[in-house]
mmCIF file of C-alpha atoms in Angstrom:
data_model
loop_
_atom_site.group_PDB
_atom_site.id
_atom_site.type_symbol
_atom_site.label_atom_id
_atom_site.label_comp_id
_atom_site.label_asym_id
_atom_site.label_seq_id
_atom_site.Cartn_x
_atom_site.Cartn_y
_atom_site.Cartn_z
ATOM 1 C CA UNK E 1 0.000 0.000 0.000
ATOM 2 C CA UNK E 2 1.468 3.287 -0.843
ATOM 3 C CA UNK E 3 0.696 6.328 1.400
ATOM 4 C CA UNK E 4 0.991 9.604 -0.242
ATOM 5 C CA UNK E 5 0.645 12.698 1.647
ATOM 6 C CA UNK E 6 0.098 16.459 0.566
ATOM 7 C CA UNK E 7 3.873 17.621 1.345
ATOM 8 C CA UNK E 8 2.557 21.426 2.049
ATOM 9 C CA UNK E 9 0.354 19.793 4.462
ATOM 10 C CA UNK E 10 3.058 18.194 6.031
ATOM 11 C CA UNK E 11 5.375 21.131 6.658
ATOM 12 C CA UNK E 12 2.460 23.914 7.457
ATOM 13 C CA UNK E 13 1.595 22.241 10.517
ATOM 14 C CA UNK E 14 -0.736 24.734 11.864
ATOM 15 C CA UNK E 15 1.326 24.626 15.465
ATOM 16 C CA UNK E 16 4.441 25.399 14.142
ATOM 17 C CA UNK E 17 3.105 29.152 13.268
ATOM 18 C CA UNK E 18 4.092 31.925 15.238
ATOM 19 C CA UNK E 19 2.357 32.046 18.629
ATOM 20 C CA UNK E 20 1.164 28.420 18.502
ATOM 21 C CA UNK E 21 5.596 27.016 19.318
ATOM 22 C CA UNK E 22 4.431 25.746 23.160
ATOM 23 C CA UNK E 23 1.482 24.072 21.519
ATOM 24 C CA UNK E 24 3.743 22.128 19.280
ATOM 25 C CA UNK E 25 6.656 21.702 21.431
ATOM 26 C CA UNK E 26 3.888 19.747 23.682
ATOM 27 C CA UNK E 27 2.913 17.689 21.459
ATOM 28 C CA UNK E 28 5.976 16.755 19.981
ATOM 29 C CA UNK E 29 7.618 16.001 23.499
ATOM 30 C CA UNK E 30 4.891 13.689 24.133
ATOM 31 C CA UNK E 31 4.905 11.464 21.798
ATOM 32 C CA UNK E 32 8.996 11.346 21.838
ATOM 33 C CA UNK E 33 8.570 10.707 25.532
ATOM 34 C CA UNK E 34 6.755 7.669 24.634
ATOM 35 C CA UNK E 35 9.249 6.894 21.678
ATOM 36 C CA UNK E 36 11.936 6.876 24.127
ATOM 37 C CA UNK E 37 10.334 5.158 26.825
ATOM 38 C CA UNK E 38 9.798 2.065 23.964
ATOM 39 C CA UNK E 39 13.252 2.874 22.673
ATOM 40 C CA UNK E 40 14.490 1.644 26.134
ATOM 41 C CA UNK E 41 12.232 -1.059 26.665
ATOM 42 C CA UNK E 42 12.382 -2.593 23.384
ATOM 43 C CA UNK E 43 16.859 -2.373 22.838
ATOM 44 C CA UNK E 44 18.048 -1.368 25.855
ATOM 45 C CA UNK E 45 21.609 0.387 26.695
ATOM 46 C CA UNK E 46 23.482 -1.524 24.579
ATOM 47 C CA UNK E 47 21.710 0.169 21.901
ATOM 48 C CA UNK E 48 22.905 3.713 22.480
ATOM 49 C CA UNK E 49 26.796 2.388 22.137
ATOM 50 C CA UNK E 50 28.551 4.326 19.449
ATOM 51 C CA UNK E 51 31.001 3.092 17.109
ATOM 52 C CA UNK E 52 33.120 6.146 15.843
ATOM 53 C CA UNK E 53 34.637 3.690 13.207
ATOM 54 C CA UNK E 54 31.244 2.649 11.554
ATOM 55 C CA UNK E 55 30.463 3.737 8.136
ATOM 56 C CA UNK E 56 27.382 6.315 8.328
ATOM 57 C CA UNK E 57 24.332 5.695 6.369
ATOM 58 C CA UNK E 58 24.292 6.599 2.686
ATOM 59 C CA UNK E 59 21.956 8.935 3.950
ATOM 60 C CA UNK E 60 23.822 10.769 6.511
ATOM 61 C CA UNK E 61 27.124 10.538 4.908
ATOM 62 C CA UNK E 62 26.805 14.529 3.769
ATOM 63 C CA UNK E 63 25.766 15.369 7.088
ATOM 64 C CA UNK E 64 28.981 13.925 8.849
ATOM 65 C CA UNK E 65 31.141 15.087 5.564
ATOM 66 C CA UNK E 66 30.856 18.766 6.841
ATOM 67 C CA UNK E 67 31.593 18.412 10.432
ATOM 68 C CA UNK E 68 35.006 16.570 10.576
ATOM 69 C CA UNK E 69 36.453 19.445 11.924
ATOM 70 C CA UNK E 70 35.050 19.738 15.349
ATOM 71 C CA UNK E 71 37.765 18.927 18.249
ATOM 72 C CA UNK E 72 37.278 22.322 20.240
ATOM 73 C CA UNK E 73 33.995 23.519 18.266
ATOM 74 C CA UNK E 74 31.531 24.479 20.913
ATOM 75 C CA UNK E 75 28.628 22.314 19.261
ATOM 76 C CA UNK E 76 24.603 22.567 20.166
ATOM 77 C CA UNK E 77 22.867 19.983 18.744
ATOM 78 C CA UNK E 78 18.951 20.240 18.259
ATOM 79 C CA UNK E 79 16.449 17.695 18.570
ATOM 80 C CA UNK E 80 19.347 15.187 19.694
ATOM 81 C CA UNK E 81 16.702 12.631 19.824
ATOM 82 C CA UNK E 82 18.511 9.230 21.368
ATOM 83 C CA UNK E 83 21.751 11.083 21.109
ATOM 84 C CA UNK E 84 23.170 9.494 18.484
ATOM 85 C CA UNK E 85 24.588 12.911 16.852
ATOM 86 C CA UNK E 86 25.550 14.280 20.014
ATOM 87 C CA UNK E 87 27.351 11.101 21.711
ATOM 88 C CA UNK E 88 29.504 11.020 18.204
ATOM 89 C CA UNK E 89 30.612 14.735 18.233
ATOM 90 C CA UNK E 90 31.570 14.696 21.733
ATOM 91 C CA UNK E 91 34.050 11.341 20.379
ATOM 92 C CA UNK E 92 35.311 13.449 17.845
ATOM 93 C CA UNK E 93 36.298 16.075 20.413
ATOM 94 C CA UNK E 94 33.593 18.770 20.258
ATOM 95 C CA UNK E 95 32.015 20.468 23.121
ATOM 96 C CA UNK E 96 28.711 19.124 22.357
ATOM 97 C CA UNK E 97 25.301 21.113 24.536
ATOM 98 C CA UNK E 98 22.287 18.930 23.361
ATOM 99 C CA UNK E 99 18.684 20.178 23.572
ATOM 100 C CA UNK E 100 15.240 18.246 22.870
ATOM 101 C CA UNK E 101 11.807 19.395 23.968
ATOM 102 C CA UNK E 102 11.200 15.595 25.140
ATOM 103 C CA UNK E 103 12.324 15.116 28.340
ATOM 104 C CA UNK E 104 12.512 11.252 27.851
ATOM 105 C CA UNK E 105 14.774 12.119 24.612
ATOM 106 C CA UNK E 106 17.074 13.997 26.870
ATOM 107 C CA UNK E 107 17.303 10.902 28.811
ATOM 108 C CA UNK E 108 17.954 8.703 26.559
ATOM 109 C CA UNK E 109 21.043 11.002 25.348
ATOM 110 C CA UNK E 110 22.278 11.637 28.982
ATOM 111 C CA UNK E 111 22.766 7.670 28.795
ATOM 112 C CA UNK E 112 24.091 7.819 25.503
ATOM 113 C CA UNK E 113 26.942 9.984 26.815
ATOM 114 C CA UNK E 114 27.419 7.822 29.749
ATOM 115 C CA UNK E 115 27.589 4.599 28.137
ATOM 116 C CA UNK E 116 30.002 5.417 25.740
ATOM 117 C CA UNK E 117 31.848 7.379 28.242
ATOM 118 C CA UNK E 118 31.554 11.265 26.807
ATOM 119 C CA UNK E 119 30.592 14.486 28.711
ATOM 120 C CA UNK E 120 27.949 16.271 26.842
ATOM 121 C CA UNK E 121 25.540 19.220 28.588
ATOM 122 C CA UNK E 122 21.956 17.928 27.769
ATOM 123 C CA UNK E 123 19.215 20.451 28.073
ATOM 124 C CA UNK E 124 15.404 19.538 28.317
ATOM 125 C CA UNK E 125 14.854 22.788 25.880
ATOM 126 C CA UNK E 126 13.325 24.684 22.759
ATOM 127 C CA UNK E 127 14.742 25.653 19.852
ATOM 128 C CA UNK E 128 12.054 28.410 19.988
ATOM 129 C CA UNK E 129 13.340 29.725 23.252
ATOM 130 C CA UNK E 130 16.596 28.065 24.145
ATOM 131 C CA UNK E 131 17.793 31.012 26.750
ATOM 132 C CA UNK E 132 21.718 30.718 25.440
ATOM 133 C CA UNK E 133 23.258 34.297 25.106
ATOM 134 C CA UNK E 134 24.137 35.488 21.637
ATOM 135 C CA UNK E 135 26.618 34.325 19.534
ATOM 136 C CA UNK E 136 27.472 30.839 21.588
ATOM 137 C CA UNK E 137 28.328 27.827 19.082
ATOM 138 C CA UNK E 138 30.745 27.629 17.068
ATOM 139 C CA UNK E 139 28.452 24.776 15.310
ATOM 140 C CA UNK E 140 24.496 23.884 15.261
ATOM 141 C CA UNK E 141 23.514 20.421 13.939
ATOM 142 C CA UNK E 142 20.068 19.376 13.725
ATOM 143 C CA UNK E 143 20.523 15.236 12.587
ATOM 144 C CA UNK E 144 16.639 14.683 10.955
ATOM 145 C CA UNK E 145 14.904 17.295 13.474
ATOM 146 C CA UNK E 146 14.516 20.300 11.365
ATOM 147 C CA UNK E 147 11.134 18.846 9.711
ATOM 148 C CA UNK E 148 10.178 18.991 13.313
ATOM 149 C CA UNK E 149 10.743 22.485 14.550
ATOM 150 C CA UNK E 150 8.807 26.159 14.170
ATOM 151 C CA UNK E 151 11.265 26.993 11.424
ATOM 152 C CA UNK E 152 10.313 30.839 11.222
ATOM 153 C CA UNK E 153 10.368 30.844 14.895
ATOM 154 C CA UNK E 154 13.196 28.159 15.574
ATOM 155 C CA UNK E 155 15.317 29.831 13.270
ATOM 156 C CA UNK E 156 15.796 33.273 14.112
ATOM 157 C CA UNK E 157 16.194 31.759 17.813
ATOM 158 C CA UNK E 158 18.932 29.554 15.970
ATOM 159 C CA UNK E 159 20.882 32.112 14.246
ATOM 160 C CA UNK E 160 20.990 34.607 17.278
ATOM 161 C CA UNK E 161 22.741 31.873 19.014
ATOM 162 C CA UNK E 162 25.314 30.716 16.537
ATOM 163 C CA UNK E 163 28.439 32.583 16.194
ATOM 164 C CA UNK E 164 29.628 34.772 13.138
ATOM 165 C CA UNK E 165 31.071 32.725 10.833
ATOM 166 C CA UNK E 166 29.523 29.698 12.366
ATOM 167 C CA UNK E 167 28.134 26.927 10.253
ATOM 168 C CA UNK E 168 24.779 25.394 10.679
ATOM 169 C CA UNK E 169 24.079 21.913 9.590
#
């Protein structure tokens, strides 16, 4: 069977307009809470272990392209999800803040760090609102999240906190 869907219905979610980001940030960190919580239940720990040797997705293989310099980059990832994305940066030497509206996502990326032995600063925040002064990363990274976020709203938020001459993938 063969789903299509309208893409502008997709991506004009009426809560992520201006005015309606707690409405959506809600509802997106309860069903990830859920996610998570199954995440857990269903793989476990061992699950979250990181290989920085493995060969990324075909997919992702861009993505990672563009950030192989990071040893010393202060790096804030958004919508770190199981922390995946974060838990690798901090390998590769970056100083790696992670932030997810889902509380259980933030979780799961706390024990990401701490199963494969990495410090990273995880933050149960919005990329709406995220409260970081001006001009702090040196790096943002958004690993399949942006399709989730307020763009209009996330990214001016986004931009004020990246640093001139920063890079935003």
């Amino acid at each position: 069977m063969t789903v299509k869907m309208n893409i502008k219905t997709f991506y004009d979610n009426p809560l992520k307009k201006r005015g309606r980001e707690a409405e959506h940030d809600a509802e997106d960190a309860a069903h990830f809470d859920i996610v998570a919580e199954r995440f857990l239940s269903e793989e476990g720990e061992s699950a979250l272990i990181v290989n920085l040797r493995e060969e990324r997705p075909p997919r992702h293989r861009a993505f990672w392209r563009e950030l192989l310099d990071v040893p010393g980059k202060r790096v804030l990832d958004v919508g770190c999800g199981y922390g995946y994305a974060s838990t690798l940066l901090a390998m590769m030497g970056a100083d790696v803040t992670a932030i997810d509206v889902s509380k259980g996502m933030c979780e799961l990326t706390r024990l990401s760090a701490q199963v494969n032995g990495v410090e990273i600063d995880v933050r149960n925040l919005s990329a709406v609102n995220t409260g970081f002064p001006d001009d702090s990363f040196d790096i943002i990274v958004g690993q399949v999240s942006l399709h989730h976020l307020p763009l209009e709203s996330a990214g001016l938020e986004l931009a004020r906190v990246l640093k001139p001459g920063g890079r935003a993938i």
